[in-house]
PDB file of C-alpha atoms in Angstrom:
ATOM      1  CA  UNK A  21     -15.436   2.997 -12.878  1.00 72.00           C
ATOM      2  CA  UNK A  22     -11.980   1.772 -13.775  1.00 81.00           C
ATOM      3  CA  UNK A  23     -10.594   3.035 -10.536  1.00 93.00           C
ATOM      4  CA  UNK A  24      -6.791   3.544 -10.608  1.00 97.00           C
ATOM      5  CA  UNK A  25      -5.030   2.454 -13.748  1.00 97.00           C
ATOM      6  CA  UNK A  26      -1.304   2.317 -14.462  1.00 97.00           C
ATOM      7  CA  UNK A  27       0.670   2.033 -17.753  1.00 97.00           C
ATOM      8  CA  UNK A  28       2.735   0.160 -18.594  1.00 96.00           C
ATOM      9  CA  UNK A  29       2.325  -3.082 -16.590  1.00 96.00           C
ATOM     10  CA  UNK A  30       5.873  -4.258 -17.256  1.00 96.00           C
ATOM     11  CA  UNK A  31       9.055  -2.524 -18.463  1.00 96.00           C
ATOM     12  CA  UNK A  32      12.684  -3.442 -18.825  1.00 97.00           C
ATOM     13  CA  UNK A  33      15.208  -0.594 -19.046  1.00 97.00           C
ATOM     14  CA  UNK A  34      18.925  -0.415 -19.451  1.00 97.00           C
ATOM     15  CA  UNK A  35      20.927   1.664 -16.987  1.00 97.00           C
ATOM     16  CA  UNK A  36      20.813   5.246 -17.917  1.00 97.00           C
ATOM     17  CA  UNK A  37      17.563   5.090 -19.988  1.00 97.00           C
ATOM     18  CA  UNK A  38      14.629   7.230 -19.135  1.00 96.00           C
ATOM     19  CA  UNK A  39      10.937   6.433 -18.887  1.00 96.00           C
ATOM     20  CA  UNK A  40       7.630   7.773 -17.629  1.00 97.00           C
ATOM     21  CA  UNK A  41       5.023   5.775 -15.700  1.00 98.00           C
ATOM     22  CA  UNK A  42       1.467   6.962 -16.108  1.00 97.00           C
ATOM     23  CA  UNK A  43      -1.228   6.800 -13.501  1.00 98.00           C
ATOM     24  CA  UNK A  44      -4.934   7.671 -14.038  1.00 98.00           C
ATOM     25  CA  UNK A  45      -7.883   7.704 -11.734  1.00 97.00           C
ATOM     26  CA  UNK A  46     -11.561   8.318 -12.467  1.00 96.00           C
ATOM     27  CA  UNK A  47     -12.771   8.732  -8.871  1.00 95.00           C
ATOM     28  CA  UNK A  48     -12.222  12.548  -8.822  1.00 95.00           C
ATOM     29  CA  UNK A  49      -9.732  12.117  -5.950  1.00 95.00           C
ATOM     30  CA  UNK A  50      -7.764  15.191  -4.935  1.00 94.00           C
ATOM     31  CA  UNK A  51      -4.668  13.339  -3.620  1.00 94.00           C
ATOM     32  CA  UNK A  52      -2.438  11.003  -5.635  1.00 96.00           C
ATOM     33  CA  UNK A  53       0.699   9.081  -4.604  1.00 96.00           C
ATOM     34  CA  UNK A  54       3.558   7.042  -6.031  1.00 97.00           C
ATOM     35  CA  UNK A  55       5.026   4.179  -4.006  1.00 97.00           C
ATOM     36  CA  UNK A  56       7.603   1.591  -4.597  1.00 97.00           C
ATOM     37  CA  UNK A  57       7.427  -1.972  -3.197  1.00 96.00           C
ATOM     38  CA  UNK A  58      10.612  -3.983  -2.689  1.00 95.00           C
ATOM     39  CA  UNK A  59      10.913  -7.594  -1.476  1.00 90.00           C
ATOM     40  CA  UNK A  60      10.850  -7.745   2.429  1.00 87.00           C
ATOM     41  CA  UNK A  61       9.980  -4.018   2.755  1.00 89.00           C
ATOM     42  CA  UNK A  62       6.786  -2.107   3.209  1.00 90.00           C
ATOM     43  CA  UNK A  63       5.628   0.241   0.550  1.00 94.00           C
ATOM     44  CA  UNK A  64       7.576   3.413   0.544  1.00 96.00           C
ATOM     45  CA  UNK A  65       6.287   6.764  -0.595  1.00 95.00           C
ATOM     46  CA  UNK A  66       8.208   8.392  -3.486  1.00 97.00           C
ATOM     47  CA  UNK A  67       6.243  11.513  -4.254  1.00 97.00           C
ATOM     48  CA  UNK A  68       2.650  12.718  -3.808  1.00 95.00           C
ATOM     49  CA  UNK A  69       0.288  15.362  -4.956  1.00 95.00           C
ATOM     50  CA  UNK A  70      -2.437  17.229  -3.092  1.00 93.00           C
ATOM     51  CA  UNK A  71      -3.862  18.756  -6.231  1.00 93.00           C
ATOM     52  CA  UNK A  72      -3.423  19.699  -9.816  1.00 94.00           C
ATOM     53  CA  UNK A  73      -0.053  21.419 -10.342  1.00 93.00           C
ATOM     54  CA  UNK A  74       1.235  20.553  -6.855  1.00 94.00           C
ATOM     55  CA  UNK A  75       3.719  17.849  -5.968  1.00 95.00           C
ATOM     56  CA  UNK A  76       5.795  17.014  -2.805  1.00 94.00           C
ATOM     57  CA  UNK A  77       8.545  14.688  -1.928  1.00 95.00           C
ATOM     58  CA  UNK A  78       7.927  11.553   0.061  1.00 94.00           C
ATOM     59  CA  UNK A  79      10.262   9.167   1.801  1.00 93.00           C
ATOM     60  CA  UNK A  80      12.418   8.118  -1.178  1.00 96.00           C
ATOM     61  CA  UNK A  81      12.253  10.858  -3.850  1.00 97.00           C
ATOM     62  CA  UNK A  82      15.887  10.703  -5.199  1.00 96.00           C
ATOM     63  CA  UNK A  83      16.138   9.722  -8.854  1.00 96.00           C
ATOM     64  CA  UNK A  84      12.457  10.374  -9.597  1.00 98.00           C
ATOM     65  CA  UNK A  85      10.320  13.361 -10.869  1.00 97.00           C
ATOM     66  CA  UNK A  86       6.634  13.704 -11.018  1.00 97.00           C
ATOM     67  CA  UNK A  87       4.052  15.951 -12.639  1.00 97.00           C
ATOM     68  CA  UNK A  88       0.348  16.446 -12.122  1.00 97.00           C
ATOM     69  CA  UNK A  89      -0.885  18.582 -15.014  1.00 95.00           C
ATOM     70  CA  UNK A  90      -4.461  17.182 -14.784  1.00 96.00           C
ATOM     71  CA  UNK A  91      -6.365  16.217 -11.674  1.00 96.00           C
ATOM     72  CA  UNK A  92      -6.853  12.661 -12.897  1.00 97.00           C
ATOM     73  CA  UNK A  93      -3.230  11.959 -13.958  1.00 98.00           C
ATOM     74  CA  UNK A  94      -0.059  11.637 -12.049  1.00 98.00           C
ATOM     75  CA  UNK A  95       3.152  10.884 -13.894  1.00 98.00           C
ATOM     76  CA  UNK A  96       6.370   9.352 -12.456  1.00 98.00           C
ATOM     77  CA  UNK A  97       9.619   9.932 -14.384  1.00 98.00           C
ATOM     78  CA  UNK A  98      12.968   8.301 -14.225  1.00 96.00           C
ATOM     79  CA  UNK A  99      15.458  10.435 -16.015  1.00 92.00           C
ATOM     80  CA  UNK A 100      18.503   8.069 -15.784  1.00 96.00           C
ATOM     81  CA  UNK A 101      17.433   4.623 -14.549  1.00 96.00           C
ATOM     82  CA  UNK A 102      19.701   2.722 -12.159  1.00 97.00           C
ATOM     83  CA  UNK A 103      19.549  -0.989 -11.124  1.00 97.00           C
ATOM     84  CA  UNK A 104      18.490   0.168  -7.549  1.00 97.00           C
ATOM     85  CA  UNK A 105      15.248   1.427  -9.084  1.00 97.00           C
ATOM     86  CA  UNK A 106      14.283  -2.114 -10.086  1.00 98.00           C
ATOM     87  CA  UNK A 107      11.056  -2.488  -8.153  1.00 97.00           C
ATOM     88  CA  UNK A 108       7.233  -2.622  -8.407  1.00 97.00           C
ATOM     89  CA  UNK A 109       5.674   0.809  -8.568  1.00 98.00           C
ATOM     90  CA  UNK A 110       2.174   1.479  -7.297  1.00 97.00           C
ATOM     91  CA  UNK A 111       0.056   4.555  -7.737  1.00 97.00           C
ATOM     92  CA  UNK A 112      -2.732   5.391  -5.324  1.00 96.00           C
ATOM     93  CA  UNK A 113      -5.295   8.101  -4.857  1.00 96.00           C
ATOM     94  CA  UNK A 114      -7.598   9.337  -2.165  1.00 93.00           C
ATOM     95  CA  UNK A 115     -10.181  11.932  -1.240  1.00 91.00           C
ATOM     96  CA  UNK A 116      -8.796  14.966   0.645  1.00 85.00           C
ATOM     97  CA  UNK A 117     -10.960  14.334   3.778  1.00 82.00           C
ATOM     98  CA  UNK A 118     -10.095  10.546   3.856  1.00 81.00           C
ATOM     99  CA  UNK A 119      -6.573  10.747   2.755  1.00 82.00           C
ATOM    100  CA  UNK A 120      -5.492   7.539   4.559  1.00 83.00           C
ATOM    101  CA  UNK A 121      -8.127   5.505   2.667  1.00 88.00           C
ATOM    102  CA  UNK A 122      -5.990   5.052  -0.466  1.00 92.00           C
ATOM    103  CA  UNK A 123      -6.976   3.155  -3.554  1.00 94.00           C
ATOM    104  CA  UNK A 124      -4.162   1.442  -5.361  1.00 96.00           C
ATOM    105  CA  UNK A 125      -3.504   0.699  -9.079  1.00 96.00           C
ATOM    106  CA  UNK A 126      -2.319  -2.768 -10.264  1.00 96.00           C
ATOM    107  CA  UNK A 127       1.306  -1.817 -10.265  1.00 96.00           C
ATOM    108  CA  UNK A 128       4.106  -1.538 -12.846  1.00 97.00           C
ATOM    109  CA  UNK A 129       7.005  -3.972 -12.563  1.00 97.00           C
ATOM    110  CA  UNK A 130      10.197  -2.258 -13.660  1.00 97.00           C
ATOM    111  CA  UNK A 131      13.508  -3.975 -14.162  1.00 97.00           C
ATOM    112  CA  UNK A 132      16.708  -1.946 -14.731  1.00 97.00           C
ATOM    113  CA  UNK A 133      19.566  -4.018 -16.118  1.00 96.00           C
TER     114      UNK A 133
ATOM    115  CA  UNK B   5      11.398   5.319  14.954  1.00 84.00           C
ATOM    116  CA  UNK B   6       7.942   4.644  13.536  1.00 87.00           C
ATOM    117  CA  UNK B   7       7.786   1.057  12.530  1.00 92.00           C
ATOM    118  CA  UNK B   8       5.296  -1.729  11.635  1.00 96.00           C
ATOM    119  CA  UNK B   9       6.445  -5.297  12.022  1.00 96.00           C
ATOM    120  CA  UNK B  10       4.452  -8.240  10.708  1.00 97.00           C
ATOM    121  CA  UNK B  11       4.752 -11.988  11.487  1.00 96.00           C
ATOM    122  CA  UNK B  12       5.058 -14.530  10.283  1.00 97.00           C
ATOM    123  CA  UNK B  13       6.753 -13.483   7.032  1.00 96.00           C
ATOM    124  CA  UNK B  14       4.977 -16.312   5.199  1.00 97.00           C
ATOM    125  CA  UNK B  15       2.471 -18.983   6.149  1.00 97.00           C
ATOM    126  CA  UNK B  16       1.122 -22.166   4.413  1.00 98.00           C
ATOM    127  CA  UNK B  17      -2.180 -23.601   5.557  1.00 98.00           C
ATOM    128  CA  UNK B  18      -4.666 -26.109   4.264  1.00 98.00           C
ATOM    129  CA  UNK B  19      -7.981 -25.017   2.806  1.00 98.00           C
ATOM    130  CA  UNK B  20     -10.657 -24.776   5.457  1.00 97.00           C
ATOM    131  CA  UNK B  21      -8.231 -24.115   8.301  1.00 98.00           C
ATOM    132  CA  UNK B  22      -8.043 -20.955  10.343  1.00 98.00           C
ATOM    133  CA  UNK B  23      -5.012 -18.645  10.692  1.00 98.00           C
ATOM    134  CA  UNK B  24      -3.957 -15.536  12.508  1.00 98.00           C
ATOM    135  CA  UNK B  25      -1.576 -12.916  11.281  1.00 98.00           C
ATOM    136  CA  UNK B  26       0.179 -10.541  13.654  1.00 98.00           C
ATOM    137  CA  UNK B  27       1.101  -6.805  13.458  1.00 98.00           C
ATOM    138  CA  UNK B  28       3.194  -4.948  16.034  1.00 97.00           C
ATOM    139  CA  UNK B  29       3.661  -1.219  15.690  1.00 96.00           C
ATOM    140  CA  UNK B  30       5.665   1.537  17.322  1.00 94.00           C
ATOM    141  CA  UNK B  31       3.929   4.573  15.776  1.00 87.00           C
ATOM    142  CA  UNK B  32       3.104   7.728  17.474  1.00 85.00           C
ATOM    143  CA  UNK B  33       0.798   9.557  17.440  1.00 88.00           C
ATOM    144  CA  UNK B  34      -1.516   6.821  16.339  1.00 88.00           C
ATOM    145  CA  UNK B  35      -4.582   7.567  14.267  1.00 88.00           C
ATOM    146  CA  UNK B  36      -5.800   4.189  12.892  1.00 92.00           C
ATOM    147  CA  UNK B  37      -4.683   0.790  11.566  1.00 95.00           C
ATOM    148  CA  UNK B  38      -5.705  -0.749   8.398  1.00 95.00           C
ATOM    149  CA  UNK B  39      -5.334  -4.198   6.935  1.00 97.00           C
ATOM    150  CA  UNK B  40      -4.855  -4.601   3.198  1.00 96.00           C
ATOM    151  CA  UNK B  41      -5.037  -7.725   1.045  1.00 97.00           C
ATOM    152  CA  UNK B  42      -2.764  -7.711  -1.944  1.00 96.00           C
ATOM    153  CA  UNK B  43      -3.321 -10.469  -4.589  1.00 96.00           C
ATOM    154  CA  UNK B  44      -0.343 -11.497  -6.715  1.00 93.00           C
ATOM    155  CA  UNK B  45       0.194  -8.936  -9.437  1.00 90.00           C
ATOM    156  CA  UNK B  46      -2.386  -6.612  -8.110  1.00 93.00           C
ATOM    157  CA  UNK B  47      -2.482  -3.485  -5.840  1.00 94.00           C
ATOM    158  CA  UNK B  48      -3.475  -3.621  -2.123  1.00 95.00           C
ATOM    159  CA  UNK B  49      -7.111  -3.555  -1.322  1.00 95.00           C
ATOM    160  CA  UNK B  50      -8.424  -2.389   2.128  1.00 94.00           C
ATOM    161  CA  UNK B  51     -10.041  -5.091   4.329  1.00 95.00           C
ATOM    162  CA  UNK B  52     -10.682  -3.301   7.587  1.00 93.00           C
ATOM    163  CA  UNK B  53      -9.825  -0.059   9.388  1.00 92.00           C
ATOM    164  CA  UNK B  54      -9.649   0.218  13.224  1.00 91.00           C
ATOM    165  CA  UNK B  55      -9.440   3.368  15.340  1.00 89.00           C
ATOM    166  CA  UNK B  56      -7.930   3.748  18.758  1.00 83.00           C
ATOM    167  CA  UNK B  57     -11.248   2.886  20.545  1.00 87.00           C
ATOM    168  CA  UNK B  58     -12.094  -0.221  18.530  1.00 88.00           C
ATOM    169  CA  UNK B  59     -11.043  -3.655  19.713  1.00 91.00           C
ATOM    170  CA  UNK B  60     -12.547  -5.858  17.025  1.00 94.00           C
ATOM    171  CA  UNK B  61     -13.900  -5.525  13.554  1.00 94.00           C
ATOM    172  CA  UNK B  62     -15.113  -8.172  11.119  1.00 93.00           C
ATOM    173  CA  UNK B  63     -15.397  -8.251   7.363  1.00 93.00           C
ATOM    174  CA  UNK B  64     -16.842 -11.597   6.348  1.00 95.00           C
ATOM    175  CA  UNK B  65     -14.364 -14.323   7.308  1.00 96.00           C
ATOM    176  CA  UNK B  66     -11.741 -11.673   8.191  1.00 97.00           C
ATOM    177  CA  UNK B  67     -11.678 -10.465  11.868  1.00 97.00           C
ATOM    178  CA  UNK B  68      -9.217  -7.806  12.960  1.00 97.00           C
ATOM    179  CA  UNK B  69      -8.333  -7.060  16.541  1.00 96.00           C
ATOM    180  CA  UNK B  70      -6.506  -4.053  18.056  1.00 96.00           C
ATOM    181  CA  UNK B  71      -4.867  -3.666  21.408  1.00 94.00           C
ATOM    182  CA  UNK B  72      -3.843  -0.069  21.648  1.00 90.00           C
ATOM    183  CA  UNK B  73      -2.074  -0.608  24.974  1.00 91.00           C
ATOM    184  CA  UNK B  74       0.315  -3.215  23.659  1.00 94.00           C
ATOM    185  CA  UNK B  75       0.295  -1.750  20.219  1.00 94.00           C
ATOM    186  CA  UNK B  76      -0.619  -5.025  18.611  1.00 96.00           C
ATOM    187  CA  UNK B  77      -3.120  -6.030  15.985  1.00 97.00           C
ATOM    188  CA  UNK B  78      -4.109  -9.394  14.517  1.00 98.00           C
ATOM    189  CA  UNK B  79      -5.968 -10.546  11.484  1.00 98.00           C
ATOM    190  CA  UNK B  80      -7.853 -13.762  11.829  1.00 98.00           C
ATOM    191  CA  UNK B  81      -9.033 -15.656   8.783  1.00 97.00           C
ATOM    192  CA  UNK B  82     -11.701 -18.308   9.456  1.00 97.00           C
ATOM    193  CA  UNK B  83     -12.369 -21.252   7.212  1.00 98.00           C
ATOM    194  CA  UNK B  84      -9.683 -20.323   4.676  1.00 97.00           C
ATOM    195  CA  UNK B  85     -10.352 -20.591   0.957  1.00 97.00           C
ATOM    196  CA  UNK B  86      -7.984 -20.885  -1.914  1.00 98.00           C
ATOM    197  CA  UNK B  87      -8.826 -17.253  -2.876  1.00 97.00           C
ATOM    198  CA  UNK B  88      -7.335 -16.101   0.485  1.00 98.00           C
ATOM    199  CA  UNK B  89      -3.865 -16.805  -0.904  1.00 98.00           C
ATOM    200  CA  UNK B  90      -2.324 -13.348  -0.990  1.00 97.00           C
ATOM    201  CA  UNK B  91      -0.159 -10.903   0.919  1.00 97.00           C
ATOM    202  CA  UNK B  92      -1.715  -9.136   3.871  1.00 98.00           C
ATOM    203  CA  UNK B  93      -0.374  -5.788   4.792  1.00 97.00           C
ATOM    204  CA  UNK B  94      -0.725  -3.923   8.056  1.00 97.00           C
ATOM    205  CA  UNK B  95      -0.725  -0.110   7.675  1.00 96.00           C
ATOM    206  CA  UNK B  96      -0.758   2.420  10.531  1.00 94.00           C
ATOM    207  CA  UNK B  97      -1.681   6.057  10.108  1.00 91.00           C
ATOM    208  CA  UNK B  98       0.135   8.777  11.968  1.00 88.00           C
ATOM    209  CA  UNK B  99      -2.276  11.460  13.005  1.00 82.00           C
ATOM    210  CA  UNK B 100      -1.802  15.127  12.531  1.00 72.00           C
ATOM    211  CA  UNK B 101      -1.436  17.660   9.778  1.00 59.00           C
ATOM    212  CA  UNK B 102       1.711  15.991   8.521  1.00 58.00           C
ATOM    213  CA  UNK B 103       0.172  12.497   8.858  1.00 63.00           C
ATOM    214  CA  UNK B 104       1.632   9.672   6.871  1.00 86.00           C
ATOM    215  CA  UNK B 105       1.152   5.901   6.435  1.00 91.00           C
ATOM    216  CA  UNK B 106       3.618   3.378   7.827  1.00 93.00           C
ATOM    217  CA  UNK B 107       3.463   0.174   5.916  1.00 95.00           C
ATOM    218  CA  UNK B 108       4.346  -3.278   7.293  1.00 96.00           C
ATOM    219  CA  UNK B 109       6.358  -5.634   5.067  1.00 96.00           C
ATOM    220  CA  UNK B 110       3.422  -7.970   4.724  1.00 96.00           C
ATOM    221  CA  UNK B 111       2.626 -11.620   5.431  1.00 97.00           C
ATOM    222  CA  UNK B 112       2.400 -13.926   2.473  1.00 97.00           C
ATOM    223  CA  UNK B 113      -0.380 -16.571   2.936  1.00 98.00           C
ATOM    224  CA  UNK B 114      -0.668 -19.580   0.747  1.00 98.00           C
ATOM    225  CA  UNK B 115      -3.829 -21.752   1.084  1.00 98.00           C
ATOM    226  CA  UNK B 116      -3.366 -25.265  -0.307  1.00 97.00           C
ATOM    227  CA  UNK B 117      -6.200 -27.587  -1.315  1.00 96.00           C
TER     228      UNK B 117
END
């Protein structure tokens, strides 16, 4: 099993550009999450999904959109990147009955200039 | 406000020495507390999970303690190895149907030869 994978690993964007981060999991998990990690702060939840076709806002959703068209994939989109979105982004997934046992991907380091 | 505070922020120890990381939380209602290890450039990986009724739990050279009365947890690492160099994150789960995870900011441990 590959677990949770994320693409790309690194990306540099200019302000105003758009991009999509892809998360894939092969553990048949129902729940998937997107977090951002900033220096000196704990991980913060951006959006999450409890199933295919269903998404919900987390703690810091502004400036991001998500889609879950397939159970194994969860996409995070930035429509118009801003320097404040410079961060490391982590995707995670979990089973519905053990939702707090989350498995994390390796992260995507995004820099917005 | 639900918060998880970790100390110290960073720590340097010599290989073979022991160390203890601290986690204080003000989270209610409490469900469980989990310690994650995050290697540089990787996603967090769960080390231990502790529920309200558990005082101590070990995972190899890692021993976690929980004092639910004082709302404190510690992670003790015995006979440290170079591979223990990582960030250690304390995560508390809020119980209930709208449960969520509260992440600490992490302690960065560097083990030197």
